[in-house]
Amino acid sequence: MRNRALLVMNMQRDYIGVNARMPVEPSQTPGLLEHVNALVDDFAQEGSDILYVMNEFSSYDIIGNAFRRQAALAGSPGAALDARVRIASGLRFAKRQGDAFSNPALAGYLAASGISELVIAGVFAEGSVYRTAKEALRRGFLVTIPSPAVGSRDERRRARALAHLPRIGAAVADDLP
């Protein structure tokens, strides 16, 4: 199953941590962690790639940082992966925009590795998960979104994003793939 990879999106302290600056809906965090970690375990066991994609915003983006409540500033403790997230590889890709493909190193890695299918989990359903899925589909990848492993700032936004993803060509699964 080498042609399949898991993208773990933005599972950072500033989004799911106890003192998160821009938190997902708190009731979602325990299930989100459980399901993301189960995916990491499954992908590691099958020998598929696990890529951690994280926001790292420049401290010079004053307006954006104000909107984001200073979350995930490059080099800050809040930009680090939350300690409860299982780490099964050193494959990490930083980004400064919602779409993970905004970091060209990601596309280069996927192409060099012959990966054609992406499973995208993490936060935010209506933001990074949606934008990354849309760009991955545009680039010809098969995309699956395991709904139990996706979080958002509120349940309505999450539900709306998950309902819209199949309309753009992504598979949304109620069970973990």
mmCIF file of C-alpha atoms in Angstrom, residues 6 12 16 19 28 49 69 75 88 91 103 108 113 121 130 136 138 148 153 172 175:
data_model
loop_
_atom_site.group_PDB
_atom_site.id
_atom_site.type_symbol
_atom_site.label_atom_id
_atom_site.label_comp_id
_atom_site.label_asym_id
_atom_site.label_seq_id
_atom_site.Cartn_x
_atom_site.Cartn_y
_atom_site.Cartn_z
ATOM 1 C CA LEU A 6 -1.920 9.914 5.623
ATOM 2 C CA GLN A 12 -0.901 21.493 17.072
ATOM 3 C CA ILE A 16 -6.155 21.170 20.300
ATOM 4 C CA ASN A 19 -4.476 26.423 26.432
ATOM 5 C CA GLN A 28 -14.410 17.197 19.638
ATOM 6 C CA ASP A 49 3.668 7.164 4.712
ATOM 7 C CA ARG A 69 -5.162 35.128 17.903
ATOM 8 C CA GLY A 75 9.037 28.676 16.575
ATOM 9 C CA ALA A 88 5.297 7.607 13.559
ATOM 10 C CA LEU A 91 7.978 13.651 7.683
ATOM 11 C CA ASN A 103 4.498 24.161 0.468
ATOM 12 C CA GLY A 108 7.623 16.968 -4.564
ATOM 13 C CA SER A 113 7.232 8.547 -3.519
ATOM 14 C CA ALA A 121 -7.286 13.992 8.922
ATOM 15 C CA TYR A 130 -11.105 21.241 2.782
ATOM 16 C CA ALA A 136 -5.204 17.292 -4.052
ATOM 17 C CA ARG A 138 -7.203 19.104 -8.735
ATOM 18 C CA PRO A 148 -14.341 10.902 12.899
ATOM 19 C CA ARG A 153 -14.229 25.276 15.738
ATOM 20 C CA VAL A 172 -15.995 10.995 3.166
ATOM 21 C CA ASP A 175 -15.323 4.673 9.497
#
